[in-house]
Structure formats: C-alpha cells, structure tokens
Amino acid sequence: MAQLAGVFGTSHSPALITPVPDWPALEPRVRRPPVSGLTDVRAAWDEHQARFDRAMKQLRHAILAVEPDVLLIVGSDQGENFGPRSAPVFELFLGDRVEASAADRRGEGPEQFRVSMPVATGLGQDVLKHLCAAGFDVAHVSETSHEYGIGHAITWPLRFLDLLDSDLQLLPLVTNVWNLPNVPGVSRCVAFGQALRTAIDASEAPVRVAVLASGGLSHLVLDEDLDARVLAALRSDEISTWRAIDDDELHLAHEKYGLTVRLNGTSEITDWIIADACAAAPAEVIDYVPAYRTESGYGVGMCFARWDRPAG
C-alpha cells in the first residue's frame, strides 16, 4: 500500500528563480499609495535572497530525506490551463508524463528549463476514485493547452528545489483560485486534505508519497496579519484553528486593495490548508520572510515548511 512519507510547503515566487538585480521587474505596474512605515525595502533584498537560499536547501534535503517515490504537488492554476473552457475546483493530471517548461516566462521561453518526468498514474487513479467516492468531484486530464505546459505552481518548485533531474514520479493536483465562484473555501480545503490523506493511505500502489503545497502566502499585497494567522494554524495541532480565517480573506483579497483577481495570489493559501489537513500534525516552519518589493506594500509572504512525520 502507498505510504505518506512527508508533507511540505513552499512559496513559488519568481524571486526564487530570478537574481536580485532583476527583482524590480517583478513589481506590479498598478500604482498604489505608500504604506506608513515601509521605507527603503530594497535594502533587505540581499538578506532575503540569502534566507530563501537557505530555506530552499533545507526543504530539498527534507524532501529527499524521506525517500519518496512520488511527489504529489498541490498547486493552483493561474490562467494557464483553467479558463473559459473548463475551470474545475480540483483536477488531477494523469497523463503518462509531465512535459512542460519551468522557464520564468519573461526572458525565458518554453523551450528552456524543460520538465520531463513520469506521472504516478496508478496512485493517481486510486486517489481519484477515492476522492470521488468521498464526495469530491475531481476532474482529470492527460493533456495541457498552455505553451509552457502545466502551470508554474507545479514546475517552478521542481526548478528551484533542483528536482528536475531526480528519479521522482509526479502527481500534479491542481486547484482553482481565479475562476470564481467555484473556488474551494477554507472548510472545503480542510475536508479535501483529510480525504486526500485517506486516499493515499488506501491506495494499493507500492510507493512512498511526499505531498508539497506550492504557493502563497499573502501576495501581491503583503498582509502580515493574515500571514500570522496562517502560520498559527500551520503550527497548531488543532485543525479548527483554520476557522480564524474567512473565505473572503483569501479569494477576495484583491478587492480589499482595489486590484483585479489576476493580482490576487493570497488565494493560494488554500493549497497550504490542504497540505496541513493531509499531514494532520503541526508544521515546522523553516522560514517565513515578509518580502516587500515596494513601499506601497507589494510583496510576498514567503514561507517554507515541513511536516515530515505525519501522524497516522
């Protein structure tokens, strides 16, 4: 039977694949007024880069230390393969292989940083059947339509965690965060994460599985208060702690700042909720960096965490 070997989480900001001198190009072009108390944020960028590097190294080591056969990545689609034709709440990619690009999509094209990794289709089919039987109508696909292939929430962590040439099989689990209204709320993500854990445990596939949440925390306007409550929930051994966060705080964060949904990455926190519920144990936060990009509050709550000995 399959075994859940560990659960992990990482932000996937383009800052993790972009040198510090190029970070100004990552700033949104929508102007906002300055935030009181934020001054000379760029002075901290070199320190931030050093902390990111340390955290990524620790996270990669932690993932490989549990000796997984499969990396099940939970990440959100952001206008890549979800859209007018289809936007399911949850979707499993069950093609034979992930053929995609982990390029930054600015100066790098789809022919660069190629991803070519096998998919754990046996485990995927088992998980799909169990989740559907448990009341989650999960979609499944075997092809992608975007020129870079499957979304960056899946491919970028493989790049910055240096896993592109590993022997891992992948199982991409993609969530909907931009195509309202069928986006998963906090309680639904808790229930889904718990069902995902049961589905993995019930699978007959003889594999060790590492689950990786990809995305978040708050961005593109950084909200340290919200992130503090997310961190408290991650570190708690009470799953009910997530009740301190309202669905609209995640899915409508852009409206709070007068932005479009395309500038709301805060909703990716839902992927962390799924991972936390799947682990059923308190997280160890490797690092959290409130990484501001501008004095107007643009930035990312950069988080790296592990639950490498899930209860069960």
PDB file of C-alpha atoms in Angstrom:
ATOM      1  CA  MET A   1       0.000   0.000   0.000  1.00  0.00           C
ATOM      2  CA  ALA A   2       1.032   3.603  -0.504  1.00  0.00           C
ATOM      3  CA  GLN A   3       2.606   5.422   2.414  1.00  0.00           C
ATOM      4  CA  LEU A   4       2.533   9.142   3.140  1.00  0.00           C
ATOM      5  CA  ALA A   5       6.217   9.799   3.822  1.00  0.00           C
ATOM      6  CA  GLY A   6       6.068  13.540   4.440  1.00  0.00           C
ATOM      7  CA  VAL A   7       4.275  16.788   3.754  1.00  0.00           C
ATOM      8  CA  PHE A   8       5.970  20.028   2.752  1.00  0.00           C
ATOM      9  CA  GLY A   9       5.147  23.554   1.663  1.00  0.00           C
ATOM     10  CA  THR A  10       6.853  26.295  -0.303  1.00  0.00           C
ATOM     11  CA  SER A  11       6.106  29.666  -1.780  1.00  0.00           C
ATOM     12  CA  HIS A  12       6.840  29.749  -5.506  1.00  0.00           C
ATOM     13  CA  SER A  13       7.529  33.434  -6.154  1.00  0.00           C
ATOM     14  CA  PRO A  14       9.528  34.205  -9.306  1.00  0.00           C
ATOM     15  CA  ALA A  15      12.081  35.742  -6.926  1.00  0.00           C
ATOM     16  CA  LEU A  16      13.218  32.165  -6.279  1.00  0.00           C
ATOM     17  CA  ILE A  17      14.360  31.789  -9.897  1.00  0.00           C
ATOM     18  CA  THR A  18      15.381  35.412 -10.515  1.00  0.00           C
ATOM     19  CA  PRO A  19      18.628  37.148  -9.444  1.00  0.00           C
ATOM     20  CA  VAL A  20      18.239  40.075  -7.052  1.00  0.00           C
ATOM     21  CA  PRO A  21      19.239  42.763  -9.594  1.00  0.00           C
ATOM     22  CA  ASP A  22      16.248  41.718 -11.723  1.00  0.00           C
ATOM     23  CA  TRP A  23      13.681  41.809  -8.904  1.00  0.00           C
ATOM     24  CA  PRO A  24      12.388  45.307  -9.836  1.00  0.00           C
ATOM     25  CA  ALA A  25      10.943  43.727 -12.986  1.00  0.00           C
ATOM     26  CA  LEU A  26       8.712  41.585 -10.744  1.00  0.00           C
ATOM     27  CA  GLU A  27       6.902  44.584  -9.294  1.00  0.00           C
ATOM     28  CA  PRO A  28       3.281  45.070 -10.441  1.00  0.00           C
ATOM     29  CA  ARG A  29       2.675  48.081 -12.668  1.00  0.00           C
ATOM     30  CA  VAL A  30      -0.505  49.110 -10.875  1.00  0.00           C
ATOM     31  CA  ARG A  31       0.375  52.068  -8.683  1.00  0.00           C
ATOM     32  CA  ARG A  32      -0.619  52.135  -5.012  1.00  0.00           C
ATOM     33  CA  PRO A  33      -0.019  54.762  -2.309  1.00  0.00           C
ATOM     34  CA  PRO A  34       2.905  54.252   0.097  1.00  0.00           C
ATOM     35  CA  VAL A  35       2.306  52.265   3.274  1.00  0.00           C
ATOM     36  CA  SER A  36       3.202  54.012   6.504  1.00  0.00           C
ATOM     37  CA  GLY A  37       6.399  52.609   7.986  1.00  0.00           C
ATOM     38  CA  LEU A  38       7.669  50.960   4.804  1.00  0.00           C
ATOM     39  CA  THR A  39      10.902  52.614   3.697  1.00  0.00           C
ATOM     40  CA  ASP A  40      13.846  51.504   1.558  1.00  0.00           C
ATOM     41  CA  VAL A  41      12.564  47.943   1.204  1.00  0.00           C
ATOM     42  CA  ARG A  42      15.235  47.092  -1.353  1.00  0.00           C
ATOM     43  CA  ALA A  43      17.912  47.362   1.320  1.00  0.00           C
ATOM     44  CA  ALA A  44      16.730  44.000   2.674  1.00  0.00           C
ATOM     45  CA  TRP A  45      16.733  42.142  -0.635  1.00  0.00           C
ATOM     46  CA  ASP A  46      20.196  40.584  -0.349  1.00  0.00           C
ATOM     47  CA  GLU A  47      19.319  39.281   3.109  1.00  0.00           C
ATOM     48  CA  HIS A  48      16.050  37.934   1.765  1.00  0.00           C
ATOM     49  CA  GLN A  49      17.850  36.125  -1.043  1.00  0.00           C
ATOM     50  CA  ALA A  50      20.212  34.507   1.453  1.00  0.00           C
ATOM     51  CA  ARG A  51      17.283  33.349   3.593  1.00  0.00           C
ATOM     52  CA  PHE A  52      15.469  31.975   0.545  1.00  0.00           C
ATOM     53  CA  ASP A  53      18.563  30.042  -0.489  1.00  0.00           C
ATOM     54  CA  ARG A  54      18.976  28.520   2.972  1.00  0.00           C
ATOM     55  CA  ALA A  55      15.305  27.598   3.186  1.00  0.00           C
ATOM     56  CA  MET A  56      15.239  26.017  -0.279  1.00  0.00           C
ATOM     57  CA  LYS A  57      18.323  23.965   0.542  1.00  0.00           C
ATOM     58  CA  GLN A  58      16.778  22.755   3.812  1.00  0.00           C
ATOM     59  CA  LEU A  59      13.474  21.974   2.115  1.00  0.00           C
ATOM     60  CA  ARG A  60      15.110  19.992  -0.690  1.00  0.00           C
ATOM     61  CA  HIS A  61      17.113  17.999   1.843  1.00  0.00           C
ATOM     62  CA  ALA A  62      13.994  17.327   3.926  1.00  0.00           C
ATOM     63  CA  ILE A  63      12.023  16.090   0.915  1.00  0.00           C
ATOM     64  CA  LEU A  64      14.759  13.744  -0.277  1.00  0.00           C
ATOM     65  CA  ALA A  65      15.423  12.538   3.289  1.00  0.00           C
ATOM     66  CA  VAL A  66      12.005  10.845   3.470  1.00  0.00           C
ATOM     67  CA  GLU A  67      12.915   8.892   0.314  1.00  0.00           C
ATOM     68  CA  PRO A  68       9.733   9.458  -1.680  1.00  0.00           C
ATOM     69  CA  ASP A  69       8.922   7.676  -4.910  1.00  0.00           C
ATOM     70  CA  VAL A  70       6.208  10.216  -5.775  1.00  0.00           C
ATOM     71  CA  LEU A  71       5.990  13.965  -5.304  1.00  0.00           C
ATOM     72  CA  LEU A  72       2.330  14.987  -5.191  1.00  0.00           C
ATOM     73  CA  ILE A  73       2.308  18.752  -5.784  1.00  0.00           C
ATOM     74  CA  VAL A  74      -0.768  20.729  -4.768  1.00  0.00           C
ATOM     75  CA  GLY A  75      -0.751  23.989  -6.719  1.00  0.00           C
ATOM     76  CA  SER A  76      -3.195  26.443  -8.226  1.00  0.00           C
ATOM     77  CA  ASP A  77      -3.757  27.195 -11.896  1.00  0.00           C
ATOM     78  CA  GLN A  78      -3.391  30.889 -12.695  1.00  0.00           C
ATOM     79  CA  GLY A  79      -4.801  31.448 -16.147  1.00  0.00           C
ATOM     80  CA  GLU A  80      -2.726  28.695 -17.705  1.00  0.00           C
ATOM     81  CA  ASN A  81      -4.940  25.693 -18.398  1.00  0.00           C
ATOM     82  CA  PHE A  82      -8.069  26.697 -16.486  1.00  0.00           C
ATOM     83  CA  GLY A  83     -10.318  29.278 -18.100  1.00  0.00           C
ATOM     84  CA  PRO A  84     -13.346  29.719 -20.356  1.00  0.00           C
ATOM     85  CA  ARG A  85     -13.426  26.090 -21.498  1.00  0.00           C
ATOM     86  CA  SER A  86     -13.090  24.493 -18.068  1.00  0.00           C
ATOM     87  CA  ALA A  87     -12.258  25.542 -14.517  1.00  0.00           C
ATOM     88  CA  PRO A  88     -12.814  22.663 -12.079  1.00  0.00           C
ATOM     89  CA  VAL A  89     -12.391  23.097  -8.346  1.00  0.00           C
ATOM     90  CA  PHE A  90      -9.831  20.261  -8.187  1.00  0.00           C
ATOM     91  CA  GLU A  91      -8.046  18.463 -11.015  1.00  0.00           C
ATOM     92  CA  LEU A  92      -5.538  15.617 -11.227  1.00  0.00           C
ATOM     93  CA  PHE A  93      -3.111  15.402 -14.132  1.00  0.00           C
ATOM     94  CA  LEU A  94      -2.971  11.743 -15.185  1.00  0.00           C
ATOM     95  CA  GLY A  95      -1.008  11.787 -18.420  1.00  0.00           C
ATOM     96  CA  ASP A  96       1.902   9.361 -18.682  1.00  0.00           C
ATOM     97  CA  ARG A  97       4.445  12.162 -18.287  1.00  0.00           C
ATOM     98  CA  VAL A  98       4.616  15.828 -17.406  1.00  0.00           C
ATOM     99  CA  GLU A  99       6.180  17.535 -20.432  1.00  0.00           C
ATOM    100  CA  ALA A 100       6.413  21.232 -19.605  1.00  0.00           C
ATOM    101  CA  SER A 101       8.718  24.177 -19.011  1.00  0.00           C
ATOM    102  CA  ALA A 102       9.875  25.710 -15.735  1.00  0.00           C
ATOM    103  CA  ALA A 103      11.007  28.894 -17.507  1.00  0.00           C
ATOM    104  CA  ASP A 104      10.324  32.253 -15.860  1.00  0.00           C
ATOM    105  CA  ARG A 105       8.070  33.313 -18.812  1.00  0.00           C
ATOM    106  CA  ARG A 106       9.701  36.736 -19.056  1.00  0.00           C
ATOM    107  CA  GLY A 107      13.173  36.390 -20.559  1.00  0.00           C
ATOM    108  CA  GLU A 108      12.964  32.597 -20.862  1.00  0.00           C
ATOM    109  CA  GLY A 109      10.882  30.728 -23.410  1.00  0.00           C
ATOM    110  CA  PRO A 110       9.019  27.394 -23.299  1.00  0.00           C
ATOM    111  CA  GLU A 111      11.970  25.535 -24.803  1.00  0.00           C
ATOM    112  CA  GLN A 112      14.077  26.304 -21.710  1.00  0.00           C
ATOM    113  CA  PHE A 113      14.197  24.532 -18.339  1.00  0.00           C
ATOM    114  CA  ARG A 114      12.292  21.586 -19.679  1.00  0.00           C
ATOM    115  CA  VAL A 115      10.416  19.263 -17.343  1.00  0.00           C
ATOM    116  CA  SER A 116      10.074  15.657 -18.475  1.00  0.00           C
ATOM    117  CA  MET A 117       9.034  13.443 -15.590  1.00  0.00           C
ATOM    118  CA  PRO A 118       6.832  10.356 -15.265  1.00  0.00           C
ATOM    119  CA  VAL A 119       3.412  10.591 -13.640  1.00  0.00           C
ATOM    120  CA  ALA A 120       2.357   8.172 -10.906  1.00  0.00           C
ATOM    121  CA  THR A 121      -0.794   7.197 -12.791  1.00  0.00           C
ATOM    122  CA  GLY A 122      -1.546   4.120 -10.681  1.00  0.00           C
ATOM    123  CA  LEU A 123      -1.557   6.140  -7.480  1.00  0.00           C
ATOM    124  CA  GLY A 124      -3.413   8.907  -9.283  1.00  0.00           C
ATOM    125  CA  GLN A 125      -6.230   6.632 -10.389  1.00  0.00           C
ATOM    126  CA  ASP A 126      -6.588   5.263  -6.866  1.00  0.00           C
ATOM    127  CA  VAL A 127      -6.655   8.753  -5.369  1.00  0.00           C
ATOM    128  CA  LEU A 128      -9.156   9.937  -7.965  1.00  0.00           C
ATOM    129  CA  LYS A 129     -11.545   7.043  -7.310  1.00  0.00           C
ATOM    130  CA  HIS A 130     -11.363   7.507  -3.555  1.00  0.00           C
ATOM    131  CA  LEU A 131     -11.885  11.265  -3.661  1.00  0.00           C
ATOM    132  CA  CYS A 132     -14.881  10.917  -5.966  1.00  0.00           C
ATOM    133  CA  ALA A 133     -16.365   8.261  -3.696  1.00  0.00           C
ATOM    134  CA  ALA A 134     -15.808  10.610  -0.751  1.00  0.00           C
ATOM    135  CA  GLY A 135     -17.923  13.319  -2.385  1.00  0.00           C
ATOM    136  CA  PHE A 136     -15.265  15.379  -4.182  1.00  0.00           C
ATOM    137  CA  ASP A 137     -15.948  15.648  -7.916  1.00  0.00           C
ATOM    138  CA  VAL A 138     -12.325  15.821  -9.028  1.00  0.00           C
ATOM    139  CA  ALA A 139     -11.622  16.361 -12.711  1.00  0.00           C
ATOM    140  CA  HIS A 140      -8.779  14.618 -14.500  1.00  0.00           C
ATOM    141  CA  VAL A 141      -6.833  15.417 -17.676  1.00  0.00           C
ATOM    142  CA  SER A 142      -3.960  13.902 -19.604  1.00  0.00           C
ATOM    143  CA  GLU A 143      -3.104  16.927 -21.787  1.00  0.00           C
ATOM    144  CA  THR A 144      -2.432  20.637 -21.316  1.00  0.00           C
ATOM    145  CA  SER A 145      -3.163  23.559 -23.622  1.00  0.00           C
ATOM    146  CA  HIS A 146      -0.719  26.228 -22.392  1.00  0.00           C
ATOM    147  CA  GLU A 147       2.506  26.725 -24.335  1.00  0.00           C
ATOM    148  CA  TYR A 148       4.528  26.135 -21.145  1.00  0.00           C
ATOM    149  CA  GLY A 149       2.501  23.039 -20.267  1.00  0.00           C
ATOM    150  CA  ILE A 150       1.198  22.504 -16.769  1.00  0.00           C
ATOM    151  CA  GLY A 151       1.118  25.563 -14.505  1.00  0.00           C
ATOM    152  CA  HIS A 152       4.097  27.217 -12.842  1.00  0.00           C
ATOM    153  CA  ALA A 153       2.838  26.168  -9.399  1.00  0.00           C
ATOM    154  CA  ILE A 154       3.874  22.660 -10.416  1.00  0.00           C
ATOM    155  CA  THR A 155       7.008  23.340 -12.443  1.00  0.00           C
ATOM    156  CA  TRP A 156       8.795  26.175 -10.642  1.00  0.00           C
ATOM    157  CA  PRO A 157       9.336  24.250  -7.372  1.00  0.00           C
ATOM    158  CA  LEU A 158      10.954  21.451  -9.374  1.00  0.00           C
ATOM    159  CA  ARG A 159      13.391  24.038 -10.698  1.00  0.00           C
ATOM    160  CA  PHE A 160      14.297  25.965  -7.564  1.00  0.00           C
ATOM    161  CA  LEU A 161      14.419  22.813  -5.428  1.00  0.00           C
ATOM    162  CA  ASP A 162      16.721  21.230  -8.026  1.00  0.00           C
ATOM    163  CA  LEU A 163      14.464  18.238  -8.638  1.00  0.00           C
ATOM    164  CA  LEU A 164      14.210  18.389 -12.433  1.00  0.00           C
ATOM    165  CA  ASP A 165      16.730  15.576 -12.855  1.00  0.00           C
ATOM    166  CA  SER A 166      15.557  13.488  -9.913  1.00  0.00           C
ATOM    167  CA  ASP A 167      14.089  10.000 -10.202  1.00  0.00           C
ATOM    168  CA  LEU A 168      10.790  11.128  -8.705  1.00  0.00           C
ATOM    169  CA  GLN A 169       7.412  10.437 -10.229  1.00  0.00           C
ATOM    170  CA  LEU A 170       4.965  13.343 -10.130  1.00  0.00           C
ATOM    171  CA  LEU A 171       1.285  13.570  -9.333  1.00  0.00           C
ATOM    172  CA  PRO A 172       0.053  17.119 -10.014  1.00  0.00           C
ATOM    173  CA  LEU A 173      -3.101  18.131  -8.144  1.00  0.00           C
ATOM    174  CA  VAL A 174      -4.283  21.478  -9.474  1.00  0.00           C
ATOM    175  CA  THR A 175      -6.735  23.766  -7.693  1.00  0.00           C
ATOM    176  CA  ASN A 176      -8.908  26.650  -8.874  1.00  0.00           C
ATOM    177  CA  VAL A 177      -8.307  30.068  -7.316  1.00  0.00           C
ATOM    178  CA  TRP A 178      -9.023  32.632 -10.055  1.00  0.00           C
ATOM    179  CA  ASN A 179     -12.207  31.407 -11.679  1.00  0.00           C
ATOM    180  CA  LEU A 180     -14.897  32.454  -9.225  1.00  0.00           C
ATOM    181  CA  PRO A 181     -17.262  31.354  -7.830  1.00  0.00           C
ATOM    182  CA  ASN A 182     -16.322  27.643  -7.761  1.00  0.00           C
ATOM    183  CA  VAL A 183     -13.181  28.120  -5.692  1.00  0.00           C
ATOM    184  CA  PRO A 184     -12.610  25.971  -2.597  1.00  0.00           C
ATOM    185  CA  GLY A 185     -13.200  27.635   0.754  1.00  0.00           C
ATOM    186  CA  VAL A 186     -11.300  27.038   3.976  1.00  0.00           C
ATOM    187  CA  SER A 187     -13.560  24.298   5.350  1.00  0.00           C
ATOM    188  CA  ARG A 188     -13.705  22.553   1.961  1.00  0.00           C
ATOM    189  CA  CYS A 189      -9.899  22.542   1.758  1.00  0.00           C
ATOM    190  CA  VAL A 190      -9.656  21.061   5.253  1.00  0.00           C
ATOM    191  CA  ALA A 191     -12.073  18.284   4.302  1.00  0.00           C
ATOM    192  CA  PHE A 192     -10.305  17.731   0.968  1.00  0.00           C
ATOM    193  CA  GLY A 193      -6.889  17.474   2.638  1.00  0.00           C
ATOM    194  CA  GLN A 194      -8.215  14.922   5.097  1.00  0.00           C
ATOM    195  CA  ALA A 195      -9.782  12.914   2.266  1.00  0.00           C
ATOM    196  CA  LEU A 196      -6.529  13.126   0.281  1.00  0.00           C
ATOM    197  CA  ARG A 197      -4.656  11.602   3.219  1.00  0.00           C
ATOM    198  CA  THR A 198      -7.160   8.748   3.421  1.00  0.00           C
ATOM    199  CA  ALA A 199      -6.967   8.241  -0.349  1.00  0.00           C
ATOM    200  CA  ILE A 200      -3.178   7.938  -0.267  1.00  0.00           C
ATOM    201  CA  ASP A 201      -3.295   5.518   2.657  1.00  0.00           C
ATOM    202  CA  ALA A 202      -5.901   3.384   0.865  1.00  0.00           C
ATOM    203  CA  SER A 203      -4.026   3.120  -2.432  1.00  0.00           C
ATOM    204  CA  GLU A 204      -2.574  -0.255  -3.369  1.00  0.00           C
ATOM    205  CA  ALA A 205       0.291   1.423  -5.225  1.00  0.00           C
ATOM    206  CA  PRO A 206       3.603   0.371  -3.569  1.00  0.00           C
ATOM    207  CA  VAL A 207       5.022   3.887  -3.303  1.00  0.00           C
ATOM    208  CA  ARG A 208       6.172   6.405  -0.710  1.00  0.00           C
ATOM    209  CA  VAL A 209       4.469   9.755  -1.267  1.00  0.00           C
ATOM    210  CA  ALA A 210       5.629  13.264  -0.401  1.00  0.00           C
ATOM    211  CA  VAL A 211       2.992  15.998  -0.638  1.00  0.00           C
ATOM    212  CA  LEU A 212       4.167  19.520  -1.499  1.00  0.00           C
ATOM    213  CA  ALA A 213       1.947  22.599  -1.226  1.00  0.00           C
ATOM    214  CA  SER A 214       3.044  25.250  -3.722  1.00  0.00           C
ATOM    215  CA  GLY A 215       2.107  28.924  -3.472  1.00  0.00           C
ATOM    216  CA  GLY A 216       1.283  31.729  -1.034  1.00  0.00           C
ATOM    217  CA  LEU A 217       1.378  33.160   1.397  1.00  0.00           C
ATOM    218  CA  SER A 218      -0.220  36.604   1.036  1.00  0.00           C
ATOM    219  CA  HIS A 219       0.514  38.499  -2.171  1.00  0.00           C
ATOM    220  CA  LEU A 220       0.672  40.568  -4.293  1.00  0.00           C
ATOM    221  CA  VAL A 221      -0.105  42.968  -1.477  1.00  0.00           C
ATOM    222  CA  LEU A 222       1.596  41.504   1.570  1.00  0.00           C
ATOM    223  CA  ASP A 223      -0.686  41.094   4.611  1.00  0.00           C
ATOM    224  CA  GLU A 224       1.430  40.237   7.649  1.00  0.00           C
ATOM    225  CA  ASP A 225      -1.606  39.989   9.936  1.00  0.00           C
ATOM    226  CA  LEU A 226      -3.226  37.365   7.719  1.00  0.00           C
ATOM    227  CA  ASP A 227       0.058  35.504   7.353  1.00  0.00           C
ATOM    228  CA  ALA A 228       0.474  35.444  11.136  1.00  0.00           C
ATOM    229  CA  ARG A 229      -2.887  33.705  11.472  1.00  0.00           C
ATOM    230  CA  VAL A 230      -1.955  31.260   8.710  1.00  0.00           C
ATOM    231  CA  LEU A 231       1.328  30.470  10.469  1.00  0.00           C
ATOM    232  CA  ALA A 232      -0.520  29.965  13.759  1.00  0.00           C
ATOM    233  CA  ALA A 233      -2.862  27.493  12.061  1.00  0.00           C
ATOM    234  CA  LEU A 234       0.035  25.648  10.447  1.00  0.00           C
ATOM    235  CA  ARG A 235       1.849  25.315  13.770  1.00  0.00           C
ATOM    236  CA  SER A 236      -1.272  24.267  15.666  1.00  0.00           C
ATOM    237  CA  ASP A 237      -2.267  20.686  16.366  1.00  0.00           C
ATOM    238  CA  GLU A 238      -5.914  21.748  16.196  1.00  0.00           C
ATOM    239  CA  ILE A 239      -7.299  21.747  12.651  1.00  0.00           C
ATOM    240  CA  SER A 240     -10.125  24.000  13.884  1.00  0.00           C
ATOM    241  CA  THR A 241      -7.595  26.864  14.082  1.00  0.00           C
ATOM    242  CA  TRP A 242      -8.260  27.450  10.390  1.00  0.00           C
ATOM    243  CA  ARG A 243     -11.681  28.807  11.343  1.00  0.00           C
ATOM    244  CA  ALA A 244      -9.920  32.061  12.242  1.00  0.00           C
ATOM    245  CA  ILE A 245      -9.590  32.732   8.506  1.00  0.00           C
ATOM    246  CA  ASP A 246     -12.596  33.688   6.405  1.00  0.00           C
ATOM    247  CA  ASP A 247     -13.020  32.506   2.813  1.00  0.00           C
ATOM    248  CA  ASP A 248     -13.274  36.072   1.509  1.00  0.00           C
ATOM    249  CA  GLU A 249      -9.940  36.999   3.109  1.00  0.00           C
ATOM    250  CA  LEU A 250      -8.351  34.621   0.625  1.00  0.00           C
ATOM    251  CA  HIS A 251     -10.481  34.711  -2.510  1.00  0.00           C
ATOM    252  CA  LEU A 252     -11.402  38.410  -2.438  1.00  0.00           C
ATOM    253  CA  ALA A 253      -8.130  39.803  -1.099  1.00  0.00           C
ATOM    254  CA  HIS A 254      -7.661  41.746  -4.334  1.00  0.00           C
ATOM    255  CA  GLU A 255     -10.877  43.694  -3.775  1.00  0.00           C
ATOM    256  CA  LYS A 256      -9.561  44.960  -0.441  1.00  0.00           C
ATOM    257  CA  TYR A 257      -6.808  46.760  -2.352  1.00  0.00           C
ATOM    258  CA  GLY A 258      -8.757  47.717  -5.468  1.00  0.00           C
ATOM    259  CA  LEU A 259      -6.949  45.212  -7.682  1.00  0.00           C
ATOM    260  CA  THR A 260      -8.092  42.630 -10.231  1.00  0.00           C
ATOM    261  CA  VAL A 261      -8.321  38.936  -9.378  1.00  0.00           C
ATOM    262  CA  ARG A 262      -5.254  38.369 -11.559  1.00  0.00           C
ATOM    263  CA  LEU A 263      -3.217  40.172  -8.894  1.00  0.00           C
ATOM    264  CA  ASN A 264      -4.519  38.001  -6.066  1.00  0.00           C
ATOM    265  CA  GLY A 265      -2.072  35.294  -5.065  1.00  0.00           C
ATOM    266  CA  THR A 266      -3.299  35.200  -1.471  1.00  0.00           C
ATOM    267  CA  SER A 267      -5.897  32.622  -2.504  1.00  0.00           C
ATOM    268  CA  GLU A 268      -3.042  30.135  -2.974  1.00  0.00           C
ATOM    269  CA  ILE A 269      -3.073  29.738   0.814  1.00  0.00           C
ATOM    270  CA  THR A 270      -5.838  27.191   0.150  1.00  0.00           C
ATOM    271  CA  ASP A 271      -3.127  24.796  -1.082  1.00  0.00           C
ATOM    272  CA  TRP A 272      -1.388  25.069   2.293  1.00  0.00           C
ATOM    273  CA  ILE A 273      -4.653  24.302   4.074  1.00  0.00           C
ATOM    274  CA  ILE A 274      -4.980  21.103   2.037  1.00  0.00           C
ATOM    275  CA  ALA A 275      -1.423  20.100   2.931  1.00  0.00           C
ATOM    276  CA  ASP A 276      -1.911  20.857   6.613  1.00  0.00           C
ATOM    277  CA  ALA A 277      -5.101  18.806   6.799  1.00  0.00           C
ATOM    278  CA  CYS A 278      -3.394  15.985   4.916  1.00  0.00           C
ATOM    279  CA  ALA A 279      -0.496  15.949   7.395  1.00  0.00           C
ATOM    280  CA  ALA A 280      -2.745  16.001  10.485  1.00  0.00           C
ATOM    281  CA  ALA A 281       0.189  17.309  12.505  1.00  0.00           C
ATOM    282  CA  PRO A 282       1.747  20.671  13.431  1.00  0.00           C
ATOM    283  CA  ALA A 283       4.095  22.122  10.829  1.00  0.00           C
ATOM    284  CA  GLU A 284       7.682  23.127  11.389  1.00  0.00           C
ATOM    285  CA  VAL A 285       8.118  26.474   9.659  1.00  0.00           C
ATOM    286  CA  ILE A 286      11.611  26.509   8.170  1.00  0.00           C
ATOM    287  CA  ASP A 287      11.362  30.242   7.498  1.00  0.00           C
ATOM    288  CA  TYR A 288       8.859  32.981   6.887  1.00  0.00           C
ATOM    289  CA  VAL A 289      10.010  36.205   5.234  1.00  0.00           C
ATOM    290  CA  PRO A 290       7.702  39.208   4.741  1.00  0.00           C
ATOM    291  CA  ALA A 291       9.400  40.062   1.454  1.00  0.00           C
ATOM    292  CA  TYR A 292       8.276  43.520   0.398  1.00  0.00           C
ATOM    293  CA  ARG A 293       9.048  44.633  -3.138  1.00  0.00           C
ATOM    294  CA  THR A 294       7.793  48.218  -2.904  1.00  0.00           C
ATOM    295  CA  GLU A 295       6.997  50.836  -0.278  1.00  0.00           C
ATOM    296  CA  SER A 296       3.361  50.584  -1.397  1.00  0.00           C
ATOM    297  CA  GLY A 297       3.048  47.135   0.181  1.00  0.00           C
ATOM    298  CA  TYR A 298       3.551  44.921  -2.830  1.00  0.00           C
ATOM    299  CA  GLY A 299       5.377  41.778  -1.842  1.00  0.00           C
ATOM    300  CA  VAL A 300       5.029  38.127  -0.888  1.00  0.00           C
ATOM    301  CA  GLY A 301       4.796  36.373   2.451  1.00  0.00           C
ATOM    302  CA  MET A 302       7.489  33.824   1.627  1.00  0.00           C
ATOM    303  CA  CYS A 303       7.082  30.596   3.559  1.00  0.00           C
ATOM    304  CA  PHE A 304       8.843  27.239   3.662  1.00  0.00           C
ATOM    305  CA  ALA A 305       7.641  24.436   5.936  1.00  0.00           C
ATOM    306  CA  ARG A 306       7.687  20.714   6.609  1.00  0.00           C
ATOM    307  CA  TRP A 307       5.508  18.082   8.241  1.00  0.00           C
ATOM    308  CA  ASP A 308       7.868  15.182   7.671  1.00  0.00           C
ATOM    309  CA  ARG A 309       6.444  12.797  10.276  1.00  0.00           C
ATOM    310  CA  PRO A 310       2.707  12.955   9.675  1.00  0.00           C
ATOM    311  CA  ALA A 311       0.516  11.316  12.289  1.00  0.00           C
ATOM    312  CA  GLY A 312      -1.117   8.040  11.442  1.00  0.00           C
TER     313      GLY A 312
END
